[in-house]
Amino acid sequence: MSVRIAPSILSADLAHLMDEVTKVLAGGADQIHVDVMDGHFVPNLTFGAPIAAALRRCTAAPLDCHLMVRHPEAYIEPFAEAGATFLTLHAEATDHLERHLAEIRRRGLRPGVALNPATPLAAIEEIVEEVDLLLVMTVNPGFGGQAFWEPGTEKVRRARDLLDRHESRALLEVDGGVARQTVQRLAAAGADTFVAGHAIFTAADPAAEVRELRRLAVAGAGERMARR
Ligand code: DX5
Ligand code: ZN
């Protein structure tokens, strides 16, 4: 199982965004995580499709856009035009999830579904086949630098079982409190894609931090393989 590291620009120095992105890509980051918040679905406001478009003009790296907004379907077209790669909607934020995932795929993007800590995995059980990325939140979304939600490790383990049961090849991404202290156990539980904002962008050397998180995640993935 390959490991993917997805630095979240939420914790980057936005006045020097492209420098920050260049640093993490130099460290081998696999995709850039873009946290889109509307001040309604979550109690914070960040950025929208223009930031994704600006990043796309500067890098060919996959853009992993995480929509923490109500009625995310309204943003499919702007993010498609911006050049997003993954577009992840929250199951709690919309009715008719399946229809919107199909629309994302029709627009040539890879559809993802995110689940808040309190949302059971059953929310996606019926539509696993439509999903290219399952995002298990390990904080309540809204802010960077929050404490890791401990039951998240067990939820990741059950999410991995769910994907395996459906023979899904979707990425299993974790977001929130991912750091040196948590990444290895999350990989051992079956996550393969790791969002980290605070841990990477507050490090003295963000590129080295990407490499260190990858090293620990690979060790965790190895533990998992050894158990099988
Ligand atoms: C949280 C966002 C995260 C956030 C993670 O609402 O979805 O992507 O940037 O931040 P850290 O890694 O600082 O917990
Ligand atoms: Zn996120």
PDB file of C-alpha atoms and ligand atoms in Angstrom:
ATOM      1  CA  MET A   1       0.000   0.000   0.000  1.00  0.00           C
ATOM      2  CA  SER A   2       1.545   3.304  -0.952  1.00  0.00           C
ATOM      3  CA  VAL A   3       1.449   6.249   1.410  1.00  0.00           C
ATOM      4  CA  ARG A   4       0.378   9.734   0.346  1.00  0.00           C
ATOM      5  CA  ILE A   5       1.150  12.916   2.283  1.00  0.00           C
ATOM      6  CA  ALA A   6      -1.221  15.850   1.763  1.00  0.00           C
ATOM      7  CA  PRO A   7      -0.061  19.108   3.398  1.00  0.00           C
ATOM      8  CA  SER A   8      -2.977  21.399   4.249  1.00  0.00           C
ATOM      9  CA  ILE A   9      -2.358  25.004   3.246  1.00  0.00           C
ATOM     10  CA  LEU A  10      -4.730  26.105   6.033  1.00  0.00           C
ATOM     11  CA  SER A  11      -1.663  26.399   8.264  1.00  0.00           C
ATOM     12  CA  ALA A  12       0.664  27.786   5.577  1.00  0.00           C
ATOM     13  CA  ASP A  13       1.829  31.383   5.480  1.00  0.00           C
ATOM     14  CA  LEU A  14      -0.739  32.600   2.967  1.00  0.00           C
ATOM     15  CA  ALA A  15       1.286  35.711   2.187  1.00  0.00           C
ATOM     16  CA  HIS A  16       3.883  33.359   0.687  1.00  0.00           C
ATOM     17  CA  LEU A  17       1.629  30.573  -0.450  1.00  0.00           C
ATOM     18  CA  MET A  18       3.585  29.400  -3.459  1.00  0.00           C
ATOM     19  CA  ASP A  19       6.874  29.362  -1.512  1.00  0.00           C
ATOM     20  CA  GLU A  20       5.197  27.208   1.116  1.00  0.00           C
ATOM     21  CA  VAL A  21       3.815  24.824  -1.507  1.00  0.00           C
ATOM     22  CA  THR A  22       7.208  24.634  -3.214  1.00  0.00           C
ATOM     23  CA  LYS A  23       8.808  23.604   0.081  1.00  0.00           C
ATOM     24  CA  VAL A  24       6.414  20.730   0.759  1.00  0.00           C
ATOM     25  CA  LEU A  25       6.574  19.507  -2.826  1.00  0.00           C
ATOM     26  CA  ALA A  26      10.376  19.476  -2.485  1.00  0.00           C
ATOM     27  CA  GLY A  27       9.834  17.192   0.526  1.00  0.00           C
ATOM     28  CA  GLY A  28       7.852  14.805  -1.674  1.00  0.00           C
ATOM     29  CA  ALA A  29       4.276  15.822  -0.834  1.00  0.00           C
ATOM     30  CA  ASP A  30       1.863  13.895  -3.047  1.00  0.00           C
ATOM     31  CA  GLN A  31      -1.033  16.341  -3.145  1.00  0.00           C
ATOM     32  CA  ILE A  32      -1.933  19.755  -1.786  1.00  0.00           C
ATOM     33  CA  HIS A  33      -4.927  19.798   0.567  1.00  0.00           C
ATOM     34  CA  VAL A  34      -7.145  22.870   0.158  1.00  0.00           C
ATOM     35  CA  ASP A  35      -9.593  23.472   3.045  1.00  0.00           C
ATOM     36  CA  VAL A  36     -12.628  25.348   1.832  1.00  0.00           C
ATOM     37  CA  MET A  37     -14.878  26.683   4.627  1.00  0.00           C
ATOM     38  CA  ASP A  38     -18.013  28.776   4.338  1.00  0.00           C
ATOM     39  CA  GLY A  39     -18.645  29.996   7.901  1.00  0.00           C
ATOM     40  CA  HIS A  40     -21.915  27.980   7.992  1.00  0.00           C
ATOM     41  CA  PHE A  41     -21.073  24.291   7.780  1.00  0.00           C
ATOM     42  CA  VAL A  42     -18.095  25.074  10.004  1.00  0.00           C
ATOM     43  CA  PRO A  43     -17.507  28.138  12.198  1.00  0.00           C
ATOM     44  CA  ASN A  44     -14.671  29.507  10.089  1.00  0.00           C
ATOM     45  CA  LEU A  45     -14.217  31.089   6.684  1.00  0.00           C
ATOM     46  CA  THR A  46     -11.268  30.398   4.406  1.00  0.00           C
ATOM     47  CA  PHE A  47     -10.919  30.426   0.657  1.00  0.00           C
ATOM     48  CA  GLY A  48     -12.657  29.239  -2.474  1.00  0.00           C
ATOM     49  CA  ALA A  49     -12.067  28.186  -6.056  1.00  0.00           C
ATOM     50  CA  PRO A  50      -9.827  31.195  -6.945  1.00  0.00           C
ATOM     51  CA  ILE A  51      -7.119  29.852  -4.619  1.00  0.00           C
ATOM     52  CA  ALA A  52      -7.322  26.435  -6.276  1.00  0.00           C
ATOM     53  CA  ALA A  53      -7.055  28.137  -9.680  1.00  0.00           C
ATOM     54  CA  ALA A  54      -4.048  30.159  -8.510  1.00  0.00           C
ATOM     55  CA  LEU A  55      -2.321  27.007  -7.264  1.00  0.00           C
ATOM     56  CA  ARG A  56      -3.121  25.231 -10.511  1.00  0.00           C
ATOM     57  CA  ARG A  57      -1.350  27.985 -12.459  1.00  0.00           C
ATOM     58  CA  CYS A  58       1.803  27.350 -10.413  1.00  0.00           C
ATOM     59  CA  THR A  59       1.936  23.566  -9.964  1.00  0.00           C
ATOM     60  CA  ALA A  60       0.869  20.345 -11.615  1.00  0.00           C
ATOM     61  CA  ALA A  61       0.511  18.637  -8.208  1.00  0.00           C
ATOM     62  CA  PRO A  62      -2.892  17.065  -7.480  1.00  0.00           C
ATOM     63  CA  LEU A  63      -5.192  19.508  -5.670  1.00  0.00           C
ATOM     64  CA  ASP A  64      -7.137  17.756  -2.923  1.00  0.00           C
ATOM     65  CA  CYS A  65     -10.041  20.117  -2.293  1.00  0.00           C
ATOM     66  CA  HIS A  66     -12.014  19.527   0.908  1.00  0.00           C
ATOM     67  CA  LEU A  67     -15.322  21.375   0.856  1.00  0.00           C
ATOM     68  CA  MET A  68     -16.547  22.185   4.365  1.00  0.00           C
ATOM     69  CA  VAL A  69     -19.531  24.097   3.035  1.00  0.00           C
ATOM     70  CA  ARG A  70     -23.281  23.743   3.005  1.00  0.00           C
ATOM     71  CA  HIS A  71     -24.780  22.850  -0.383  1.00  0.00           C
ATOM     72  CA  PRO A  72     -21.386  21.819  -1.807  1.00  0.00           C
ATOM     73  CA  GLU A  73     -23.020  20.983  -5.132  1.00  0.00           C
ATOM     74  CA  ALA A  74     -22.953  24.713  -5.942  1.00  0.00           C
ATOM     75  CA  TYR A  75     -19.139  24.564  -5.961  1.00  0.00           C
ATOM     76  CA  ILE A  76     -18.603  21.630  -8.299  1.00  0.00           C
ATOM     77  CA  GLU A  77     -18.425  23.742 -11.421  1.00  0.00           C
ATOM     78  CA  PRO A  78     -16.099  26.456 -10.039  1.00  0.00           C
ATOM     79  CA  PHE A  79     -13.695  23.859  -8.661  1.00  0.00           C
ATOM     80  CA  ALA A  80     -13.779  21.876 -11.898  1.00  0.00           C
ATOM     81  CA  GLU A  81     -12.905  25.041 -13.787  1.00  0.00           C
ATOM     82  CA  ALA A  82     -10.174  25.839 -11.271  1.00  0.00           C
ATOM     83  CA  GLY A  83      -8.458  22.536 -12.042  1.00  0.00           C
ATOM     84  CA  ALA A  84      -9.130  20.635  -8.794  1.00  0.00           C
ATOM     85  CA  THR A  85      -8.129  16.958  -8.817  1.00  0.00           C
ATOM     86  CA  PHE A  86     -10.072  15.501  -5.888  1.00  0.00           C
ATOM     87  CA  LEU A  87     -13.288  17.168  -4.775  1.00  0.00           C
ATOM     88  CA  THR A  88     -14.517  15.965  -1.397  1.00  0.00           C
ATOM     89  CA  LEU A  89     -17.985  16.755  -0.043  1.00  0.00           C
ATOM     90  CA  HIS A  90     -19.220  16.196   3.489  1.00  0.00           C
ATOM     91  CA  ALA A  91     -21.984  13.612   3.786  1.00  0.00           C
ATOM     92  CA  GLU A  92     -23.611  15.856   6.422  1.00  0.00           C
ATOM     93  CA  ALA A  93     -23.709  18.896   4.135  1.00  0.00           C
ATOM     94  CA  THR A  94     -26.012  17.741   1.381  1.00  0.00           C
ATOM     95  CA  ASP A  95     -28.900  15.504   0.440  1.00  0.00           C
ATOM     96  CA  HIS A  96     -28.469  13.477  -2.748  1.00  0.00           C
ATOM     97  CA  LEU A  97     -24.793  12.788  -2.202  1.00  0.00           C
ATOM     98  CA  GLU A  98     -24.757  10.162  -4.907  1.00  0.00           C
ATOM     99  CA  ARG A  99     -26.028  12.572  -7.570  1.00  0.00           C
ATOM    100  CA  HIS A 100     -23.342  15.102  -6.720  1.00  0.00           C
ATOM    101  CA  LEU A 101     -20.566  12.494  -6.742  1.00  0.00           C
ATOM    102  CA  ALA A 102     -21.680  11.463 -10.211  1.00  0.00           C
ATOM    103  CA  GLU A 103     -21.578  15.086 -11.329  1.00  0.00           C
ATOM    104  CA  ILE A 104     -18.040  15.489  -9.966  1.00  0.00           C
ATOM    105  CA  ARG A 105     -16.945  12.426 -11.932  1.00  0.00           C
ATOM    106  CA  ARG A 106     -18.739  13.628 -15.050  1.00  0.00           C
ATOM    107  CA  ARG A 107     -16.700  16.843 -14.799  1.00  0.00           C
ATOM    108  CA  GLY A 108     -13.497  14.789 -14.820  1.00  0.00           C
ATOM    109  CA  LEU A 109     -12.644  15.149 -11.118  1.00  0.00           C
ATOM    110  CA  ARG A 110     -12.218  12.407  -8.554  1.00  0.00           C
ATOM    111  CA  PRO A 111     -15.102  12.377  -6.044  1.00  0.00           C
ATOM    112  CA  GLY A 112     -14.538  12.105  -2.306  1.00  0.00           C
ATOM    113  CA  VAL A 113     -16.776  11.939   0.749  1.00  0.00           C
ATOM    114  CA  ALA A 114     -15.802  13.253   4.185  1.00  0.00           C
ATOM    115  CA  LEU A 115     -17.359  12.154   7.473  1.00  0.00           C
ATOM    116  CA  ASN A 116     -17.300  14.189  10.695  1.00  0.00           C
ATOM    117  CA  PRO A 117     -16.315  12.315  13.867  1.00  0.00           C
ATOM    118  CA  ALA A 118     -19.967  11.802  14.894  1.00  0.00           C
ATOM    119  CA  THR A 119     -21.095  10.527  11.479  1.00  0.00           C
ATOM    120  CA  PRO A 120     -21.189   6.742  11.191  1.00  0.00           C
ATOM    121  CA  LEU A 121     -19.496   4.956   8.315  1.00  0.00           C
ATOM    122  CA  ALA A 122     -22.947   3.670   7.355  1.00  0.00           C
ATOM    123  CA  ALA A 123     -23.480   7.087   5.697  1.00  0.00           C
ATOM    124  CA  ILE A 124     -21.457   5.874   2.709  1.00  0.00           C
ATOM    125  CA  GLU A 125     -22.081   2.127   2.826  1.00  0.00           C
ATOM    126  CA  GLU A 126     -24.589   2.212  -0.049  1.00  0.00           C
ATOM    127  CA  ILE A 127     -22.445   4.348  -2.353  1.00  0.00           C
ATOM    128  CA  VAL A 128     -18.889   3.101  -1.774  1.00  0.00           C
ATOM    129  CA  GLU A 129     -18.548   2.266  -5.465  1.00  0.00           C
ATOM    130  CA  GLU A 130     -18.997   5.951  -6.387  1.00  0.00           C
ATOM    131  CA  VAL A 131     -16.200   7.166  -4.128  1.00  0.00           C
ATOM    132  CA  ASP A 132     -12.503   7.610  -5.039  1.00  0.00           C
ATOM    133  CA  LEU A 133     -11.549   8.995  -1.632  1.00  0.00           C
ATOM    134  CA  LEU A 134     -13.027   8.466   1.819  1.00  0.00           C
ATOM    135  CA  LEU A 135     -12.001  11.163   4.287  1.00  0.00           C
ATOM    136  CA  VAL A 136     -12.304  10.251   7.958  1.00  0.00           C
ATOM    137  CA  MET A 137     -12.150  13.414  10.068  1.00  0.00           C
ATOM    138  CA  THR A 138     -10.172  13.055  13.268  1.00  0.00           C
ATOM    139  CA  VAL A 139     -11.144  16.504  14.528  1.00  0.00           C
ATOM    140  CA  ASN A 140     -14.387  18.412  14.187  1.00  0.00           C
ATOM    141  CA  PRO A 141     -13.582  20.463  11.115  1.00  0.00           C
ATOM    142  CA  GLY A 142     -13.108  24.197  11.131  1.00  0.00           C
ATOM    143  CA  PHE A 143      -9.608  24.913  12.392  1.00  0.00           C
ATOM    144  CA  GLY A 144      -6.056  23.711  12.073  1.00  0.00           C
ATOM    145  CA  GLY A 145      -3.988  22.635  15.055  1.00  0.00           C
ATOM    146  CA  GLN A 146      -6.747  20.916  17.052  1.00  0.00           C
ATOM    147  CA  ALA A 147      -6.224  17.878  19.274  1.00  0.00           C
ATOM    148  CA  PHE A 148      -6.564  14.484  17.579  1.00  0.00           C
ATOM    149  CA  TRP A 149      -9.901  12.707  18.184  1.00  0.00           C
ATOM    150  CA  GLU A 150      -8.661   9.453  19.708  1.00  0.00           C
ATOM    151  CA  PRO A 151     -11.556   7.177  18.668  1.00  0.00           C
ATOM    152  CA  GLY A 152     -10.611   8.081  15.103  1.00  0.00           C
ATOM    153  CA  THR A 153      -8.008   5.332  14.953  1.00  0.00           C
ATOM    154  CA  GLU A 154     -10.633   2.657  15.514  1.00  0.00           C
ATOM    155  CA  LYS A 155     -12.950   4.337  13.008  1.00  0.00           C
ATOM    156  CA  VAL A 156     -10.159   4.239  10.419  1.00  0.00           C
ATOM    157  CA  ARG A 157      -9.769   0.509  11.080  1.00  0.00           C
ATOM    158  CA  ARG A 158     -13.492  -0.002  10.435  1.00  0.00           C
ATOM    159  CA  ALA A 159     -13.340   2.236   7.363  1.00  0.00           C
ATOM    160  CA  ARG A 160     -10.514   0.091   5.955  1.00  0.00           C
ATOM    161  CA  ASP A 161     -12.639  -3.030   6.564  1.00  0.00           C
ATOM    162  CA  LEU A 162     -15.579  -1.406   4.804  1.00  0.00           C
ATOM    163  CA  LEU A 163     -13.496  -0.481   1.746  1.00  0.00           C
ATOM    164  CA  ASP A 164     -11.900  -3.936   1.619  1.00  0.00           C
ATOM    165  CA  ARG A 165     -15.298  -5.621   1.926  1.00  0.00           C
ATOM    166  CA  HIS A 166     -16.473  -3.705  -1.134  1.00  0.00           C
ATOM    167  CA  GLU A 167     -13.172  -4.287  -2.942  1.00  0.00           C
ATOM    168  CA  SER A 168     -12.902  -0.512  -3.201  1.00  0.00           C
ATOM    169  CA  ARG A 169      -9.632   1.055  -4.329  1.00  0.00           C
ATOM    170  CA  ALA A 170     -10.608   4.434  -2.865  1.00  0.00           C
ATOM    171  CA  LEU A 171      -7.964   6.338  -0.940  1.00  0.00           C
ATOM    172  CA  LEU A 172      -8.563   6.303   2.808  1.00  0.00           C
ATOM    173  CA  GLU A 173      -7.593   9.745   4.006  1.00  0.00           C
ATOM    174  CA  VAL A 174      -7.367  11.058   7.582  1.00  0.00           C
ATOM    175  CA  ASP A 175      -7.538  14.735   8.454  1.00  0.00           C
ATOM    176  CA  GLY A 176      -7.076  16.441  11.804  1.00  0.00           C
ATOM    177  CA  GLY A 177      -4.306  16.162  14.364  1.00  0.00           C
ATOM    178  CA  VAL A 178      -2.105  14.098  12.054  1.00  0.00           C
ATOM    179  CA  ALA A 179       1.449  14.448  13.357  1.00  0.00           C
ATOM    180  CA  ARG A 180       4.460  12.364  14.351  1.00  0.00           C
ATOM    181  CA  GLN A 181       2.541  11.117  17.412  1.00  0.00           C
ATOM    182  CA  THR A 182      -0.478   9.825  15.453  1.00  0.00           C
ATOM    183  CA  VAL A 183       0.496   9.043  11.860  1.00  0.00           C
ATOM    184  CA  GLN A 184       2.042   5.631  12.429  1.00  0.00           C
ATOM    185  CA  ARG A 185      -0.953   4.189  14.272  1.00  0.00           C
ATOM    186  CA  LEU A 186      -3.307   5.628  11.643  1.00  0.00           C
ATOM    187  CA  ALA A 187      -1.321   3.887   8.912  1.00  0.00           C
ATOM    188  CA  ALA A 188      -1.298   0.691  10.953  1.00  0.00           C
ATOM    189  CA  ALA A 189      -5.092   0.996  11.139  1.00  0.00           C
ATOM    190  CA  GLY A 190      -5.297   1.179   7.345  1.00  0.00           C
ATOM    191  CA  ALA A 191      -5.208   4.842   6.324  1.00  0.00           C
ATOM    192  CA  ASP A 192      -3.079   5.549   3.244  1.00  0.00           C
ATOM    193  CA  THR A 193      -3.448   9.322   2.769  1.00  0.00           C
ATOM    194  CA  PHE A 194      -2.489  11.757   5.513  1.00  0.00           C
ATOM    195  CA  VAL A 195      -3.507  15.408   5.690  1.00  0.00           C
ATOM    196  CA  ALA A 196      -1.328  17.500   7.965  1.00  0.00           C
ATOM    197  CA  GLY A 197      -1.430  21.268   8.345  1.00  0.00           C
ATOM    198  CA  HIS A 198      -0.097  22.410  11.682  1.00  0.00           C
ATOM    199  CA  ALA A 199       2.508  19.638  11.944  1.00  0.00           C
ATOM    200  CA  ILE A 200       4.061  20.462   8.584  1.00  0.00           C
ATOM    201  CA  PHE A 201       3.789  24.225   8.307  1.00  0.00           C
ATOM    202  CA  THR A 202       4.860  25.050  11.858  1.00  0.00           C
ATOM    203  CA  ALA A 203       7.915  22.811  11.525  1.00  0.00           C
ATOM    204  CA  ALA A 204      11.269  24.569  11.108  1.00  0.00           C
ATOM    205  CA  ASP A 205      11.749  22.566   7.900  1.00  0.00           C
ATOM    206  CA  PRO A 206       8.409  21.657   6.266  1.00  0.00           C
ATOM    207  CA  ALA A 207      10.090  19.504   3.589  1.00  0.00           C
ATOM    208  CA  ALA A 208      11.850  17.437   6.252  1.00  0.00           C
ATOM    209  CA  GLU A 209       8.574  17.108   8.165  1.00  0.00           C
ATOM    210  CA  VAL A 210       6.852  15.684   5.069  1.00  0.00           C
ATOM    211  CA  ARG A 211       9.650  13.120   4.811  1.00  0.00           C
ATOM    212  CA  GLU A 212       9.414  12.260   8.513  1.00  0.00           C
ATOM    213  CA  LEU A 213       5.632  11.800   8.398  1.00  0.00           C
ATOM    214  CA  ARG A 214       6.073   9.549   5.372  1.00  0.00           C
ATOM    215  CA  ARG A 215       8.746   7.493   7.147  1.00  0.00           C
ATOM    216  CA  LEU A 216       6.441   6.927  10.134  1.00  0.00           C
ATOM    217  CA  ALA A 217       3.427   6.187   7.912  1.00  0.00           C
ATOM    218  CA  VAL A 218       5.413   3.628   5.922  1.00  0.00           C
ATOM    219  CA  ALA A 219       6.428   2.001   9.215  1.00  0.00           C
ATOM    220  CA  GLY A 220       2.762   1.851  10.261  1.00  0.00           C
ATOM    221  CA  ALA A 221       1.709   0.398   6.904  1.00  0.00           C
ATOM    222  CA  GLY A 222       4.442  -2.204   7.347  1.00  0.00           C
ATOM    223  CA  GLU A 223       3.039  -3.186  10.755  1.00  0.00           C
ATOM    224  CA  ARG A 224      -0.337  -3.675   9.143  1.00  0.00           C
ATOM    225  CA  MET A 225       1.037  -5.868   6.360  1.00  0.00           C
ATOM    226  CA  ALA A 226       2.979  -7.961   8.897  1.00  0.00           C
ATOM    227  CA  ARG A 227      -0.268  -8.676  10.794  1.00  0.00           C
ATOM    228  CA  ARG A 228      -2.080 -10.007   7.722  1.00  0.00           C
TER     229      ARG A 228
HETATM  230  C1  DX5 B   1      -9.753  20.904   9.628  1.00  0.00           C
HETATM  231  C2  DX5 B   1      -9.239  20.821   8.220  1.00  0.00           C
HETATM  232  C3  DX5 B   1      -7.906  20.220   8.160  1.00  0.00           C
HETATM  233  C4  DX5 B   1      -6.860  20.972   8.896  1.00  0.00           C
HETATM  234  C5  DX5 B   1      -6.035  19.953   9.595  1.00  0.00           C
HETATM  235  O1  DX5 B   1     -10.966  21.504   9.660  1.00  0.00           O
HETATM  236  O2  DX5 B   1     -10.099  20.032   7.414  1.00  0.00           O
HETATM  237  O3  DX5 B   1      -7.486  19.879   6.854  1.00  0.00           O
HETATM  238  O4  DX5 B   1      -6.016  21.756   8.094  1.00  0.00           O
HETATM  239  O5  DX5 B   1      -5.219  20.634  10.412  1.00  0.00           O
HETATM  240  P1  DX5 B   1      -4.155  20.001  11.377  1.00  0.00           P
HETATM  241  O6  DX5 B   1      -3.296  19.083  10.581  1.00  0.00           O
HETATM  242  O7  DX5 B   1      -3.480  21.204  11.865  1.00  0.00           O
HETATM  243  O8  DX5 B   1      -4.936  19.264  12.449  1.00  0.00           O
HETATM  244 ZN    ZN B   2      -9.211  19.257   5.450  1.00  0.00          ZN
END
